[in-house]
XYZ file of C-alpha atoms in Angstrom:
88
model
C 0.000 0.000 0.000
C 1.101 3.520 -0.529
C 0.817 6.514 1.748
C -2.033 8.917 0.956
C -3.195 12.158 2.497
C -6.564 12.207 4.245
C -8.726 15.022 5.525
C -10.378 13.962 8.773
C -13.260 16.098 10.033
C -13.513 16.267 13.817
C -16.540 17.727 15.540
C -18.628 18.312 18.657
C -21.659 20.420 19.529
C -22.325 21.323 15.890
C -18.810 22.698 15.299
C -16.340 20.940 13.008
C -12.718 21.305 11.992
C -10.558 19.407 9.539
C -7.071 17.995 10.034
C -4.802 16.508 7.364
C -2.951 13.288 8.088
C -0.866 10.814 6.078
C -2.052 7.222 6.105
C -2.241 4.026 4.092
C -5.941 3.448 4.901
C -8.926 5.475 6.046
C -9.053 3.507 9.310
C -5.434 4.372 10.068
C -6.195 7.998 9.135
C -8.776 8.022 11.922
C -6.152 6.627 14.312
C -3.654 9.296 13.233
C -6.199 12.086 13.772
C -7.432 11.020 17.214
C -4.452 12.465 19.159
C -5.423 15.843 17.641
C -9.035 15.602 18.833
C -10.137 17.872 21.636
C -12.118 16.444 24.570
C -15.585 15.475 23.365
C -14.702 15.566 19.649
C -15.388 12.597 17.419
C -14.624 11.749 13.815
C -17.365 13.054 11.538
C -15.845 12.219 8.125
C -12.723 10.787 6.500
C -11.806 11.366 2.860
C -8.705 10.826 0.774
C -7.260 13.954 -0.792
C -5.803 13.740 -4.275
C -3.629 16.837 -3.912
C 0.043 16.379 -3.124
C 0.993 17.517 0.371
C 4.332 18.243 1.951
C 5.168 17.368 5.545
C 4.441 20.998 6.488
C 0.861 20.627 5.189
C 0.121 17.722 7.535
C -1.155 17.940 11.087
C 0.071 14.557 12.360
C 2.358 11.637 11.668
C 0.957 8.397 10.257
C -0.547 5.979 12.769
C 1.258 2.685 13.234
C -0.493 -0.383 11.872
C -1.836 -2.994 14.267
C 0.889 -5.371 13.100
C 3.569 -2.791 13.935
C 1.973 -2.074 17.314
C 1.931 -5.775 18.255
C 5.220 -6.872 16.648
C 7.121 -6.934 19.933
C 4.515 -8.972 21.820
C 3.651 -11.701 19.334
C 4.612 -15.282 20.296
C 7.069 -15.484 17.400
C 8.860 -12.287 18.436
C 8.985 -13.384 22.060
C 10.404 -16.792 21.139
C 13.056 -15.335 18.853
C 14.324 -13.066 21.638
C 14.385 -15.782 24.288
C 17.042 -17.859 22.547
C 15.237 -21.079 23.492
C 11.916 -22.564 22.410
C 9.078 -21.022 24.445
C 7.906 -24.372 25.846
C 11.254 -26.067 26.516
């Protein structure tokens, strides 16, 4: 997959604002935008933007994928670091 730019609309109490985040998927774009949300805000819309953006045009870094988040705690990763089989 390739990195795209998404506009994520955050809102609460009838007010909305849009942030721009890089992401490979719209779900990960939501994850990337959530640290920018103010208390009580939720995601109202997510849409890919065709326009090219530079790093200065973006409001957040890409979110890590679930696989990247869990890489250090998977059984295979744990076994490879232990030096011995996990059930020896």
